[in-house]
Every structure is written in C-alpha cells, then in structure tokens.
Short mmCIF file of C-alpha atoms in Angstrom, two decimals:
data_model
loop_
_atom_site.label_atom_id
_atom_site.label_comp_id
_atom_site.label_asym_id
_atom_site.label_seq_id
_atom_site.Cartn_x
_atom_site.Cartn_y
_atom_site.Cartn_z
CA MET A 1 -0.12 0.24 0.10
CA GLN A 2 1.21 3.65 -0.82
CA LYS A 3 0.16 7.15 -0.82
CA ARG A 4 0.31 8.79 -4.52
CA ILE A 5 -1.13 11.69 -6.50
CA PHE A 6 -3.16 11.02 -9.42
CA HIS A 7 -4.84 13.59 -11.38
CA ILE A 8 -8.21 13.26 -13.30
CA GLU A 9 -8.04 12.72 -17.09
CA CYS A 10 -11.98 12.55 -17.33
CA ASN A 11 -14.79 12.16 -14.90
CA ASP A 12 -17.89 11.49 -17.15
CA PRO A 13 -21.41 10.25 -16.66
CA VAL A 14 -22.16 7.08 -18.34
CA ALA A 15 -25.38 5.92 -16.97
CA ARG A 16 -27.93 7.07 -14.39
CA ASP A 17 -26.05 8.50 -11.22
CA THR A 18 -22.89 6.54 -12.36
CA PHE A 19 -19.56 7.88 -13.40
CA ARG A 20 -16.55 6.83 -15.16
CA LEU A 21 -13.46 8.40 -13.67
CA VAL A 22 -9.85 7.81 -15.32
CA LEU A 23 -6.88 8.81 -13.24
CA ARG A 24 -3.32 9.04 -14.31
CA THR A 25 -0.05 9.41 -12.21
CA ASP A 26 3.88 9.58 -12.57
CA GLY A 27 5.07 6.16 -12.94
CA PRO A 28 3.78 2.57 -13.23
CA VAL A 29 0.31 1.50 -11.59
CA LEU A 30 0.10 -2.38 -10.55
CA VAL A 31 -3.50 -3.36 -9.47
CA ARG A 32 -4.95 -6.70 -9.87
CA SER A 33 -8.75 -7.40 -10.10
CA GLY A 34 -11.12 -7.12 -7.23
CA GLN A 35 -8.32 -4.70 -5.27
CA PHE A 36 -9.50 -1.12 -4.54
CA VAL A 37 -8.43 2.39 -4.22
CA ASP A 38 -9.41 4.56 -1.21
CA ILE A 39 -9.69 8.17 -2.56
CA ALA A 40 -9.08 11.60 -0.15
CA LEU A 41 -11.60 13.80 -0.94
CA PRO A 42 -11.18 17.53 0.21
CA GLY A 43 -13.73 18.64 2.98
CA PHE A 44 -14.32 14.87 3.93
CA PHE A 45 -12.80 13.17 6.88
CA LEU A 46 -12.55 9.48 5.63
CA ARG A 47 -11.41 8.31 2.24
CA ARG A 48 -14.03 6.76 -0.42
CA PRO A 49 -13.12 3.22 -1.29
CA ILE A 50 -13.86 2.42 -5.13
CA SER A 51 -12.95 -0.83 -6.85
CA VAL A 52 -10.71 -0.66 -9.82
CA SER A 53 -12.18 -1.59 -13.00
CA ASP A 54 -9.27 -1.21 -15.21
CA CYS A 55 -5.56 -0.84 -14.48
CA LEU A 56 -3.59 1.26 -17.26
CA PRO A 57 0.35 1.42 -17.20
CA ASP A 58 0.25 4.89 -15.81
CA GLY A 59 -3.41 5.14 -14.24
CA LEU A 60 -6.84 3.66 -13.36
CA VAL A 61 -10.31 3.59 -14.33
CA LEU A 62 -12.92 3.48 -11.73
CA TYR A 63 -16.72 3.75 -11.98
CA TYR A 64 -18.91 5.15 -8.94
CA LYS A 65 -22.28 5.76 -8.30
CA VAL A 66 -23.50 9.31 -6.65
CA VAL A 67 -24.90 7.92 -3.39
CA GLY A 68 -24.18 10.57 -0.92
CA GLU A 69 -22.52 14.01 -0.40
CA GLY A 70 -18.85 12.65 -1.04
CA THR A 71 -19.38 11.00 -4.13
CA ARG A 72 -21.57 14.29 -5.46
CA ALA A 73 -18.57 16.23 -4.96
CA MET A 74 -16.40 13.68 -6.56
CA SER A 75 -18.81 14.10 -9.59
CA GLU A 76 -18.29 17.61 -9.97
CA MET A 77 -14.57 17.49 -9.95
CA VAL A 78 -13.04 18.39 -13.22
CA PRO A 79 -10.14 16.93 -15.35
CA GLY A 80 -6.74 18.23 -14.03
CA THR A 81 -7.78 17.81 -10.34
CA GLU A 82 -5.32 16.06 -8.22
CA LEU A 83 -6.53 13.36 -5.97
CA GLU A 84 -4.57 11.42 -3.02
CA LEU A 85 -4.99 7.64 -3.29
CA LEU A 86 -3.91 4.96 -1.19
CA GLU A 87 -3.53 1.97 -3.38
CA PRO A 88 -3.54 -0.94 -4.06
CA LEU A 89 -5.70 -2.25 -1.23
CA GLY A 90 -7.39 -5.71 -0.78
CA SER A 91 -6.88 -9.08 -1.82
CA GLY A 92 -8.36 -9.42 -5.53
CA PHE A 93 -9.89 -12.18 -7.46
CA HIS A 94 -7.69 -15.14 -8.49
CA PRO A 95 -8.25 -15.87 -12.14
CA GLU A 96 -5.47 -18.37 -11.82
CA LYS A 97 -7.86 -20.74 -10.01
CA CYS A 98 -10.17 -20.78 -13.10
CA ARG A 99 -9.51 -23.81 -15.30
CA GLU A 100 -10.90 -22.92 -18.71
CA SER A 101 -13.95 -20.78 -18.87
CA ALA A 102 -15.18 -18.28 -16.24
CA LEU A 103 -18.77 -16.88 -15.52
CA LEU A 104 -18.71 -13.39 -14.14
CA ILE A 105 -21.86 -12.04 -12.49
CA GLY A 106 -22.23 -8.46 -11.67
CA GLY A 107 -25.11 -6.50 -10.24
CA GLY A 108 -25.36 -2.70 -10.96
CA LEU A 109 -21.70 -1.29 -10.34
CA GLY A 110 -20.57 -4.84 -9.19
CA ALA A 111 -19.79 -5.03 -13.04
CA ALA A 112 -16.90 -2.72 -12.96
CA PRO A 113 -14.26 -4.95 -11.24
CA LEU A 114 -14.93 -7.55 -13.57
CA TYR A 115 -13.85 -5.72 -16.34
CA LEU A 116 -10.25 -6.33 -15.16
CA LEU A 117 -10.71 -9.85 -14.30
CA ALA A 118 -11.84 -10.30 -17.68
CA LYS A 119 -9.22 -9.11 -19.21
CA GLU A 120 -6.81 -11.33 -16.85
CA LEU A 121 -8.77 -14.31 -17.63
CA LEU A 122 -8.51 -13.62 -21.42
CA ALA A 123 -4.49 -13.18 -21.05
CA GLN A 124 -4.31 -16.24 -19.35
CA GLY A 125 -5.97 -17.84 -22.21
CA LYS A 126 -9.28 -18.82 -20.72
CA THR A 127 -12.55 -17.57 -21.95
CA ALA A 128 -15.10 -15.67 -19.91
CA THR A 129 -19.14 -15.00 -20.11
CA ALA A 130 -20.34 -12.12 -18.35
CA VAL A 131 -24.26 -11.91 -16.54
CA LEU A 132 -24.83 -8.76 -15.79
CA GLY A 133 -28.02 -7.45 -13.73
CA PHE A 134 -29.50 -3.75 -13.45
CA ASN A 135 -32.81 -2.30 -12.30
CA LYS A 136 -33.43 -0.42 -15.52
CA ALA A 137 -32.04 0.14 -18.83
CA ASP A 138 -30.59 3.50 -17.89
CA GLU A 139 -28.38 1.78 -15.40
CA ILE A 140 -26.53 -0.28 -17.63
CA CYS A 141 -22.76 0.06 -17.98
CA LEU A 142 -19.80 -2.03 -19.11
CA ALA A 143 -21.76 -4.28 -21.25
CA GLU A 144 -20.28 -2.79 -24.27
CA GLU A 145 -16.81 -2.63 -22.95
CA LEU A 146 -17.00 -6.36 -21.97
CA ARG A 147 -18.28 -7.08 -25.38
CA ALA A 148 -15.58 -5.31 -27.09
CA LEU A 149 -12.90 -7.76 -25.33
CA GLY A 150 -14.95 -10.61 -26.94
CA VAL A 151 -16.82 -11.54 -23.82
CA PRO A 152 -20.21 -12.56 -24.47
CA VAL A 153 -22.74 -10.49 -22.15
CA GLN A 154 -26.18 -11.41 -20.89
CA ILE A 155 -28.22 -8.40 -19.28
CA ALA A 156 -31.06 -9.02 -16.83
CA THR A 157 -32.97 -6.08 -16.03
CA MET A 158 -36.03 -6.16 -13.21
CA ASP A 159 -38.36 -4.14 -15.75
CA GLY A 160 -37.55 -6.27 -18.56
CA SER A 161 -36.57 -3.15 -20.58
CA VAL A 162 -33.59 -4.95 -21.71
CA GLY A 163 -32.38 -8.58 -21.89
CA THR A 164 -33.83 -11.12 -19.65
CA LYS A 165 -36.61 -9.77 -17.33
CA GLY A 166 -35.48 -10.59 -13.71
CA PHE A 167 -32.76 -11.60 -11.62
CA VAL A 168 -29.18 -12.53 -12.91
CA THR A 169 -30.16 -15.99 -11.78
CA ASP A 170 -32.97 -15.93 -14.41
CA ALA A 171 -30.71 -15.04 -17.07
CA ILE A 172 -28.09 -17.70 -15.92
CA ALA A 173 -30.76 -20.19 -16.17
CA ALA A 174 -31.89 -18.97 -19.74
CA VAL A 175 -28.22 -18.96 -21.06
CA ARG A 176 -26.73 -21.97 -19.46
CA PRO A 177 -23.30 -20.84 -20.09
CA ALA A 178 -20.44 -23.25 -19.40
CA PHE A 179 -18.10 -22.60 -17.03
CA ASP A 180 -15.69 -24.07 -14.22
CA ARG A 181 -15.59 -21.14 -11.68
CA PHE A 182 -17.67 -18.04 -11.18
CA TYR A 183 -16.96 -14.70 -9.99
CA THR A 184 -19.44 -12.23 -8.39
CA CYS A 185 -19.59 -8.54 -7.41
CA GLY A 186 -23.07 -6.65 -6.41
CA PRO A 187 -25.96 -6.48 -3.99
CA LEU A 188 -25.51 -9.23 -1.18
CA PRO A 189 -28.94 -10.53 -1.96
CA MET A 190 -27.96 -10.96 -5.46
CA MET A 191 -24.70 -12.80 -4.49
CA LYS A 192 -26.43 -14.92 -2.16
CA ALA A 193 -28.97 -16.22 -4.69
CA VAL A 194 -26.18 -16.77 -7.13
CA CYS A 195 -24.09 -18.86 -4.68
CA ALA A 196 -27.25 -20.88 -3.86
CA ALA A 197 -27.77 -21.22 -7.61
CA LEU A 198 -24.58 -22.40 -8.84
CA ASP A 199 -22.74 -25.42 -8.02
CA ALA A 200 -19.24 -24.55 -9.24
CA PRO A 201 -16.45 -22.97 -6.90
CA GLY A 202 -17.06 -19.21 -6.85
CA GLU A 203 -15.58 -16.06 -5.34
CA VAL A 204 -17.62 -13.15 -3.83
CA SER A 205 -16.58 -9.55 -3.49
CA LEU A 206 -18.29 -8.07 -0.23
CA GLU A 207 -18.60 -4.66 0.64
CA GLU A 208 -18.72 -2.97 3.91
CA ARG A 209 -18.44 0.65 5.24
CA MET A 210 -14.79 1.09 5.93
CA GLY A 211 -12.60 3.09 8.18
CA CYS A 212 -8.84 2.89 7.38
CA GLY A 213 -9.31 0.47 4.28
CA ALA A 214 -6.18 -1.01 4.84
CA GLY A 215 -6.63 -3.38 7.52
CA PHE A 216 -5.57 -1.81 10.96
CA CYS A 217 -8.60 -0.39 12.43
CA TYR A 218 -11.10 -3.40 12.32
CA GLY A 219 -14.25 -1.07 11.28
CA CYS A 220 -14.98 -3.56 8.57
CA SER A 221 -14.87 -6.84 9.99
CA VAL A 222 -17.34 -9.75 8.94
CA GLN A 223 -17.63 -13.28 10.41
CA THR A 224 -16.88 -16.05 8.22
CA ALA A 225 -16.57 -19.67 8.35
CA GLY A 226 -12.85 -19.27 8.82
CA GLY A 227 -13.60 -16.61 11.95
CA PRO A 228 -13.37 -12.83 11.67
CA ARG A 229 -12.13 -11.15 8.62
CA ARG A 230 -11.40 -7.63 7.55
CA VAL A 231 -13.25 -7.00 4.42
CA CYS A 232 -10.67 -4.28 3.48
CA ALA A 233 -7.84 -6.42 3.91
CA ASP A 234 -8.57 -9.86 3.87
CA GLY A 235 -11.18 -9.41 1.16
CA PRO A 236 -12.84 -7.82 -0.22
CA VAL A 237 -12.82 -10.98 -2.32
CA PHE A 238 -13.90 -14.02 -0.51
CA ASP A 239 -14.26 -17.77 -1.49
CA LYS A 240 -18.22 -18.55 -1.64
CA GLU A 241 -17.63 -21.23 1.29
CA GLU A 242 -16.37 -18.48 3.60
CA VAL A 243 -19.16 -16.27 3.49
CA ILE A 244 -21.88 -16.36 6.23
CA TRP A 245 -25.14 -14.87 4.77
CA MET B 1 18.70 21.64 7.48
CA VAL B 2 17.38 21.19 11.30
CA THR B 3 19.57 18.38 13.00
CA ASP B 4 20.29 19.44 16.70
CA LYS B 5 16.65 19.18 17.93
CA GLN B 6 16.15 16.88 20.81
CA LEU B 7 12.76 14.82 20.35
CA SER B 8 13.12 12.45 22.78
CA VAL B 9 11.12 12.75 26.14
CA GLY B 10 11.48 10.52 29.21
CA LEU B 11 8.28 8.69 30.95
CA CYS B 12 8.34 6.53 34.02
CA GLY B 13 12.03 5.44 33.22
CA LEU B 14 11.34 4.67 29.53
CA THR B 15 12.82 6.93 26.94
CA PHE B 16 10.45 7.67 23.64
CA LYS B 17 12.70 8.72 20.83
CA ASN B 18 9.93 11.03 19.98
CA PRO B 19 6.75 11.72 21.53
CA VAL B 20 4.58 10.43 18.95
CA VAL B 21 2.39 7.40 19.65
CA PRO B 22 -0.31 5.84 17.19
CA ALA B 23 -3.44 5.56 19.74
CA SER B 24 -4.81 2.33 20.70
CA GLY B 25 -7.38 0.88 17.97
CA THR B 26 -5.97 3.04 14.95
CA PHE B 27 -3.11 1.14 14.12
CA GLY B 28 -3.74 -2.41 14.92
CA PHE B 29 -0.96 -4.35 16.44
CA GLY B 30 1.59 -2.07 14.39
CA LEU B 31 2.36 -5.39 12.34
CA GLU B 32 -0.38 -4.45 9.84
CA LEU B 33 1.46 -1.25 8.76
CA ALA B 34 5.00 -2.78 8.83
CA ASN B 35 4.94 -3.10 5.08
CA SER B 36 3.51 0.46 4.51
CA LEU B 37 5.72 2.53 6.71
CA ASP B 38 8.86 2.66 8.70
CA LEU B 39 7.67 1.71 12.25
CA ASN B 40 11.16 2.58 13.84
CA THR B 41 10.37 6.22 13.44
CA LEU B 42 7.78 6.10 15.94
CA GLY B 43 8.26 6.87 19.57
CA GLY B 44 5.71 4.41 20.77
CA ILE B 45 2.80 2.25 19.62
CA SER B 46 -0.14 1.59 21.82
CA LEU B 47 -1.38 -1.63 20.46
CA LYS B 48 -5.02 -2.63 19.81
CA GLY B 49 -7.39 -3.13 23.14
CA THR B 50 -7.13 -6.46 24.57
CA THR B 51 -9.60 -8.52 26.62
CA ARG B 52 -9.24 -12.19 28.07
CA GLU B 53 -11.24 -13.73 25.63
CA ALA B 54 -11.23 -13.14 22.00
CA ARG B 55 -14.01 -10.68 20.77
CA PHE B 56 -15.54 -10.22 17.59
CA GLY B 57 -16.78 -7.03 18.59
CA ASN B 58 -19.97 -5.22 17.19
CA PRO B 59 -22.13 -5.76 14.02
CA THR B 60 -21.32 -3.37 11.04
CA PRO B 61 -21.63 -0.82 10.06
CA ARG B 62 -19.11 0.33 12.70
CA ILE B 63 -18.03 3.29 10.98
CA ALA B 64 -19.92 6.82 10.56
CA GLU B 65 -18.22 9.98 8.88
CA CYS B 66 -18.75 13.27 10.75
CA THR B 67 -17.62 16.76 9.78
CA ALA B 68 -14.05 16.90 11.13
CA GLY B 69 -14.05 13.50 12.50
CA MET B 70 -15.80 10.15 12.50
CA ILE B 71 -17.50 7.77 14.92
CA ASN B 72 -16.29 4.15 15.36
CA SER B 73 -18.05 1.41 17.14
CA VAL B 74 -15.87 -1.46 16.68
CA GLY B 75 -16.20 -2.69 20.19
CA LEU B 76 -13.03 -4.13 21.08
CA GLN B 77 -12.62 -6.96 18.38
CA ASN B 78 -9.34 -8.72 19.60
CA PRO B 79 -7.81 -11.92 19.57
CA GLY B 80 -7.60 -12.20 23.26
CA ILE B 81 -4.77 -11.59 25.95
CA GLU B 82 -2.94 -14.64 25.23
CA VAL B 83 -2.58 -14.02 21.40
CA LEU B 84 -1.11 -10.28 22.45
CA VAL B 85 1.48 -11.84 24.79
CA ASN B 86 2.47 -14.91 22.82
CA ASP B 87 2.23 -13.86 19.43
CA LYS B 88 1.57 -10.17 18.56
CA ALA B 89 3.67 -8.06 20.90
CA PRO B 90 6.79 -10.60 20.73
CA ALA B 91 6.51 -10.31 16.68
CA LEU B 92 6.16 -6.51 17.07
CA ARG B 93 9.30 -6.66 19.39
CA ARG B 94 11.35 -8.33 16.58
CA ILE B 95 10.92 -5.36 14.14
CA TYR B 96 10.43 -2.49 16.56
CA GLY B 97 12.64 -0.89 18.84
CA GLY B 98 10.33 1.58 20.48
CA VAL B 99 8.06 1.72 23.31
CA ILE B 100 5.35 -1.01 23.26
CA ILE B 101 2.38 -0.22 25.02
CA ALA B 102 -0.29 -2.89 25.40
CA ASN B 103 -3.76 -1.54 25.83
CA ILE B 104 -5.83 -3.62 28.30
CA SER B 105 -9.64 -3.66 28.76
CA GLY B 106 -11.87 -5.79 30.76
CA TYR B 107 -15.09 -6.47 32.16
CA SER B 108 -14.50 -6.82 35.67
CA VAL B 109 -11.87 -5.71 38.14
CA GLU B 110 -10.55 -9.39 38.10
CA GLU B 111 -10.30 -9.66 34.54
CA TYR B 112 -8.27 -6.14 34.25
CA ALA B 113 -5.74 -7.89 36.89
CA PHE B 114 -5.57 -11.13 35.26
CA ASN B 115 -4.81 -9.58 31.68
CA CYS B 116 -2.35 -7.00 33.39
CA ALA B 117 -0.53 -9.88 35.14
CA ARG B 118 -0.15 -11.68 31.74
CA ALA B 119 1.11 -8.59 30.08
CA ASP B 120 3.33 -8.09 32.95
CA ALA B 121 5.10 -11.47 32.31
CA CYS B 122 5.47 -10.52 28.55
CA PRO B 123 9.27 -8.89 27.95
CA ALA B 124 8.21 -7.30 24.66
CA ILE B 125 5.48 -5.09 26.51
CA ASP B 126 7.18 -1.98 28.02
CA LEU B 127 4.13 -0.24 29.31
CA LEU B 128 0.42 -0.90 30.26
CA GLU B 129 -2.46 1.41 29.15
CA VAL B 130 -5.45 0.51 30.86
CA ASN B 131 -8.54 1.14 29.17
CA VAL B 132 -11.42 2.05 31.72
CA SER B 133 -13.11 4.46 28.96
CA CYS B 134 -14.42 2.22 25.90
CA PRO B 135 -17.61 3.66 24.98
CA ASN B 136 -18.57 0.66 22.72
CA VAL B 137 -18.85 -2.33 25.11
CA HIS B 138 -21.88 -2.73 27.38
CA GLY B 139 -21.12 -3.49 30.95
CA GLY B 140 -17.40 -3.04 30.72
CA GLY B 141 -14.99 -0.45 29.63
CA MET B 142 -16.36 3.05 30.26
CA ALA B 143 -18.32 2.06 33.35
CA PHE B 144 -14.92 1.86 35.31
CA GLY B 145 -13.76 5.04 34.02
CA THR B 146 -16.97 7.38 34.88
CA ASP B 147 -16.72 6.85 38.47
CA PRO B 148 -13.58 7.58 40.61
CA LYS B 149 -14.06 4.75 42.93
CA SER B 150 -14.09 2.34 40.07
CA ALA B 151 -11.34 3.64 38.30
CA ALA B 152 -9.20 3.57 41.50
CA ALA B 153 -10.25 -0.16 42.17
CA VAL B 154 -9.03 -1.14 38.61
CA THR B 155 -5.96 0.86 39.22
CA ALA B 156 -4.87 -0.52 42.62
CA ALA B 157 -5.82 -4.18 41.01
CA VAL B 158 -3.66 -4.08 38.17
CA LYS B 159 -0.70 -2.09 40.20
CA ALA B 160 -0.50 -5.12 42.48
CA VAL B 161 0.17 -7.40 39.48
CA THR B 162 2.86 -5.50 37.56
CA ARG B 163 6.00 -3.76 38.01
CA LYS B 164 5.70 -2.24 34.67
CA PRO B 165 4.38 1.27 34.45
CA VAL B 166 0.68 1.48 34.36
CA PHE B 167 -1.28 4.30 32.33
CA ILE B 168 -5.16 4.47 33.12
CA LYS B 169 -6.45 5.88 29.53
CA LEU B 170 -9.69 8.07 30.78
CA SER B 171 -12.88 8.89 29.15
CA PRO B 172 -14.15 12.45 28.32
CA ASN B 173 -17.68 11.46 29.07
CA VAL B 174 -17.60 12.82 32.72
CA THR B 175 -18.42 15.90 34.65
CA ASP B 176 -15.03 16.15 36.28
CA ILE B 177 -12.14 14.45 34.63
CA VAL B 178 -9.86 15.83 37.40
CA SER B 179 -11.54 13.87 40.35
CA ILE B 180 -11.21 10.63 38.14
CA ALA B 181 -7.55 11.36 37.40
CA ARG B 182 -6.64 12.13 41.00
CA ALA B 183 -8.37 8.94 42.16
CA CYS B 184 -6.05 6.77 39.72
CA GLU B 185 -3.15 8.56 40.79
CA ASP B 186 -3.93 8.08 44.45
CA ALA B 187 -4.52 4.28 43.68
CA GLY B 188 -1.07 4.05 42.46
CA ALA B 189 -1.45 5.11 38.73
CA ASP B 190 2.32 5.85 37.04
CA GLY B 191 0.28 7.94 34.33
CA ILE B 192 -2.83 9.06 32.69
CA THR B 193 -3.57 8.87 29.02
CA LEU B 194 -6.43 10.88 27.98
CA VAL B 195 -8.95 11.16 26.16
CA ASN B 196 -10.78 8.46 24.63
CA THR B 197 -13.73 9.12 22.24
CA PHE B 198 -16.64 10.98 23.09
CA LEU B 199 -19.95 9.16 22.95
CA GLY B 200 -21.69 10.23 19.75
CA MET B 201 -24.43 9.32 17.25
CA ARG B 202 -25.34 10.01 13.59
CA ILE B 203 -28.64 9.17 11.97
CA ASP B 204 -29.06 8.40 8.22
CA ILE B 205 -31.95 10.67 7.51
CA ARG B 206 -32.96 8.70 4.16
CA LYS B 207 -33.15 5.17 5.84
CA ARG B 208 -34.63 6.82 9.02
CA LYS B 209 -32.19 4.77 11.50
CA PRO B 210 -28.79 5.39 13.05
CA VAL B 211 -25.86 4.80 11.09
CA ILE B 212 -23.88 2.77 13.52
CA ALA B 213 -25.49 -0.69 14.06
CA ASN B 214 -24.84 -0.32 17.55
CA LYS B 215 -26.83 3.03 17.44
CA MET B 216 -23.76 5.07 19.46
CA GLY B 217 -20.33 4.90 19.21
CA GLY B 218 -17.26 6.92 19.97
CA PHE B 219 -16.45 10.10 18.48
CA SER B 220 -12.95 11.42 17.35
CA GLY B 221 -10.95 13.27 14.95
CA PRO B 222 -9.89 17.13 14.85
CA ALA B 223 -13.14 18.07 16.26
CA VAL B 224 -12.37 17.05 19.82
CA PHE B 225 -8.96 18.49 19.97
CA PRO B 226 -9.80 21.49 21.85
CA VAL B 227 -11.75 19.62 24.41
CA ALA B 228 -8.98 16.99 24.64
CA LEU B 229 -6.36 19.71 25.25
CA ARG B 230 -8.49 21.26 27.72
CA MET B 231 -8.76 17.82 29.80
CA VAL B 232 -4.99 17.46 29.25
CA TRP B 233 -4.25 20.87 30.79
CA GLN B 234 -6.46 20.38 33.79
CA VAL B 235 -5.27 16.92 34.79
CA ALA B 236 -1.50 17.64 33.99
CA HIS B 237 -1.88 20.52 36.40
CA ALA B 238 -3.68 19.02 39.07
CA CYS B 239 -1.80 15.48 38.91
CA GLY B 240 1.86 14.91 39.62
CA ILE B 241 2.15 11.78 36.89
CA PRO B 242 2.91 12.34 33.35
CA VAL B 243 0.12 12.39 30.99
CA MET B 244 -0.26 11.08 27.60
CA GLY B 245 -2.62 13.37 25.49
CA CYS B 246 -4.80 12.10 22.79
CA GLY B 247 -7.77 13.62 20.99
CA GLY B 248 -7.79 14.93 17.64
CA VAL B 249 -4.04 15.21 16.86
CA GLN B 250 -3.35 15.86 13.27
CA ARG B 251 -0.12 17.63 12.96
CA ALA B 252 3.02 18.56 14.40
CA GLU B 253 1.57 21.83 15.70
CA ASP B 254 -0.90 19.78 17.55
CA VAL B 255 1.87 17.89 19.44
CA ILE B 256 3.43 20.83 20.49
CA GLU B 257 0.17 22.24 21.51
CA MET B 258 -0.51 18.87 23.63
CA MET B 259 3.02 19.13 25.20
CA MET B 260 2.56 22.62 26.11
CA ALA B 261 -0.44 21.67 27.91
CA GLY B 262 1.26 19.14 29.86
CA ALA B 263 1.35 15.90 27.92
CA THR B 264 4.69 14.06 27.82
CA ALA B 265 3.67 12.02 24.92
CA VAL B 266 1.18 12.57 22.48
CA GLN B 267 -1.17 10.13 20.75
CA VAL B 268 -2.41 10.26 17.47
CA GLY B 269 -5.85 8.43 16.63
CA ALA B 270 -8.33 9.00 14.03
CA GLU B 271 -5.95 10.74 11.70
CA ASN B 272 -3.99 7.35 11.17
CA LEU B 273 -7.33 6.03 9.42
CA ARG B 274 -7.34 8.89 6.87
CA ASN B 275 -3.86 8.93 6.37
CA PRO B 276 -1.96 5.83 7.59
CA MET B 277 1.34 7.64 7.20
CA ALA B 278 0.36 10.44 9.49
CA CYS B 279 2.63 9.58 12.51
CA PRO B 280 5.75 9.33 10.51
CA GLU B 281 4.90 12.49 8.86
CA ILE B 282 4.23 14.48 12.11
CA VAL B 283 7.54 13.06 13.16
CA ARG B 284 9.37 14.43 10.24
CA ALA B 285 7.76 17.80 10.52
CA LEU B 286 8.87 18.29 14.26
CA PRO B 287 12.34 19.37 13.88
CA ALA B 288 11.49 22.20 11.50
CA LEU B 289 8.67 23.61 13.32
CA MET B 290 10.78 23.63 16.69
CA ASP B 291 13.06 25.57 14.80
CA THR B 292 10.43 27.97 13.93
CA LEU B 293 9.18 28.10 17.68
CA GLY B 294 12.53 28.52 19.09
CA ILE B 295 12.36 25.04 20.83
CA ASN B 296 15.57 23.12 21.45
CA SER B 297 14.24 20.20 23.35
CA LEU B 298 10.57 19.13 23.51
CA GLN B 299 11.22 17.83 27.13
CA GLU B 300 11.48 21.60 28.12
CA ILE B 301 8.00 22.60 26.66
CA ILE B 302 6.00 19.99 28.79
CA GLY B 303 3.31 21.81 30.60
CA ILE B 304 4.93 25.30 30.11
CA VAL B 305 1.41 26.69 29.86
#
C-alpha cells in the first residue's frame, strides 16, 4: 500500500448517477482485479473506497455511483484535479484458479471490477461469459466494454426493458453458460442467490463501510466460516464457502 | 537542515525517541502497517485494546463519517490476551525498537488484573495502558472510567500484579475529569492517558435509522482537539504523574500544543485512519517546526502553559 497523487483525466457520466473516472499518475500502476483504491476527498474526513475497473500502465479506471455528499462532490471534479489515493488495497480475485472458462456475475456497479478480471482471464488463455443485472436500462454500464473484449454479455433487468426480465439467476438459467468457476460482485442478496444457484467453485466480492481501508482499524470486519475477517484487507474477495449469509 | 533538535522524552524510566505514539485501536498491532511505513520512526505504539477472551466486536456498520471526524463502534474486536502476549507483541518486538504499549480492557476488576498480570510477564511489552473508557462495550470499559471509585479499584488491582508502568486511559464522557484522574493517581497509577472517544451518534435521514449498527459510538477526530487539550491541561496541572495526550491530533503543531498543555507523549488516533502515514509525517515535521518556534528540546516545553 502506498499513498500517491493522481490527476483526473476524465470524469464523465455513463449511466444514471454513474460516473467513469480515469486517473493518471507519474510512474507505473499495478493493481489486480478485485483490489480497490481509497480516495481522499477535500472537505471529507474519511476516504472513499472504490473498486478498480481497469489498470492502465500509468493510471486507473474507476466507476462510481453518486450515493451521498462525498460522491456528489467527486462527480463535480474537473479534469486536471489532483486526488490522493491509497493503492492498491485488498486481496483481489483469483483468475489463476479458473481452469478454462469463467462466469462473471455483476449486479449494478458490481460489473466494474469484472472488467479487469475478464482481461486477466483472457490474458491467461481462458474464456469468460458475463451476466450483468440492473434495475432499469438507464443503469446499464460496462456491457459494451466487456463485449469489446470478446466476452459474451447477457443482461438482466428487473423491468425487462433490456435482456432477460428478472434477476441475474434468471438470465443464467436462460443462457446456461459453461463454466468451471464463477466470480460475483454486487448487492448481497444477489450474490447470495447466485451462490445458492450455482454448483461450481466461486468467489464473492463483499462491500462494507470502511474506516482505514488498509486492515488496521477493524471497522469493516465480518464473521466468516474461517473466523473474523477484515473486508478491506483479508477481502474484499472471499471464496463463497467462507461467506456467512 | 535542522539537525540538533532533541525530540526524545522520558516517561516512567522509559525513553521515547519522540513523543509521537499511534493511539490504541487506530494502528492495529503495528504489524499490519509494517510493510507500508517505517515503524521505527515512531516513539511508541499503543496496541489494539485486548480482553481476556477473543472478541468479534460489534455488528457493522461500525464506522460513520462526521464533519471533522468520525464515529467508530468496533467494540474491542481482538484475539484475546494470550495471542497478544504470545504472538502479537513478541512479533512486533522483533521488528520495532520503540516503546510497546499494551492496551488492556476488561469486564471486571478481576479481568483487568488477570490481563495485566499476563502482559506483565511478556518481555516485549514496556508499558500497560489500562482502558477504563471504551464507549462501545456494555457492562465494561467506560463503566469503570466514569466513577472515581471504580477507576481507583481497577488501578489498585492492576498495580498489585505488575511492575511495569501503568497508565490509566480515561473517558472524556464525565463531568469532572480531574477527580477521576486524581483517584487513579492516589491508587498508584504511574500516568494518565486522556482522552478516549466521545460518545456520539449519527442518523441516516434517508433510511431513518442510526448509521452505526450499535446506534452510538465513539466520536474522534480534529473536532475534539480543543476539548481533549483542555482536559490534558486540567489533569496535567492537577496531578503529579505524567500524561499522554490524545484527541484530534493531526499535525506537528497539535503535538507541540498538547505538550505545552502538559502532555509528555502525544497519541495520534483518528488521523491514522485517513492517513496511515500520519505519524511518521508528524515526526518528520517536528524539527523544522521546533526551529521556527525556538524550541531546542521537546522535554522543555511539557506543561509550560
């Protein structure tokens, strides 16, 4: 973990209340899928933990949703603005544990870290299929970016405006993709349903309100099958068997 | 280049190479940060509060952001006293040469004494900081620190089982901090750490419920600095034993201010959570600030106001 200054290259709305933030810095950036960064925002005491959607040679691509005053302030930041980040944080996904083909299941902004994961899987010569769930069509993001990598994407929307009407589990049942390992990030009820429905080994990215983001304040601890774990440092990615729903 | 400044302070026969100490609960067991910063720049480290048995702590959310601070309700998550004395403290001792402070909690006078006896037997631990002020656990913690008689009873019980210096960490959630500090001094305390967090609360107005799962938690951060400083000043002037000042310290200027109020060492708490490098940065900033202020030795300014 290190503290570094990045500057905003672009910070654009891409879906309802959803922004795509591209950050650049001096020097190489090394972040693995499932890891996150913790961003200091002027005027706010705590940092904002944001998952990494893509890692560039000297930068990062992040997606965030405006959910409160901090992310509202972030959405108003203009290109050139400097931001201080702690990075990289967290454990990340394990693409190396996938044998041949992976199923990536995202709910809402949970799609963001799956993009970098898909790139890592493809670089390892594996294949990936993505199933992304959203409430409505205007929330859809990252589907085209994943397709551009060559990853087939199936959408599920609650209102049926795009793709399968219903949950990601409905879309998975409709498509019946072949996979030997799944990876999921999104709302807890969605991930619970996914883990109950799928027989294969799987990894789950948890979210929790954090203090330090780096494993020393114990503000984001959860009980797991293996005992207490810090979401920020022991996770956010856990094997599905570890999660106590 | 400022090179001749004396940052070291003496306290109960121990030498701190500088007065900066990460506060208990905001720095884990030190080990968590060993790969991210140079621990040996720190005068001391106060380890995560420890109880006899392992505790998971409170449900999440445990953290709420506030203007100029934050509320925590971790609830003393810790692996228990045996893991502290057999594993965590010895592991830190192998990589850290400064003062190691064990922060001890309990649910009864007997538990405090048991835990302190175990910590006394651990050569890696230099000083005991007895937490009678945790606002986040029921039936323990703060209950002992808000009444002079109970605070004195804990002090006397732990002093009977250890030869190591004992600091009692006090709660600011009291009407008369001086009477409690004096009771601890009279019962044999070697020093006082103050203050722990202030009992606070936030409500999510959209969800219409408290942000913290446990409803209330401990408020800390720069907003509390003036109140903490006032209490340090009151206690340092009323008691003859040394004080470690704690509460809202963010920068080298705050360290100097706490020391002028009477603190011998100064703990940094919530600031570590927003900036894990805060303590080494403060240590690095001290010599130039001392130069600006005409201070040659930090020991000279303790309690000059």
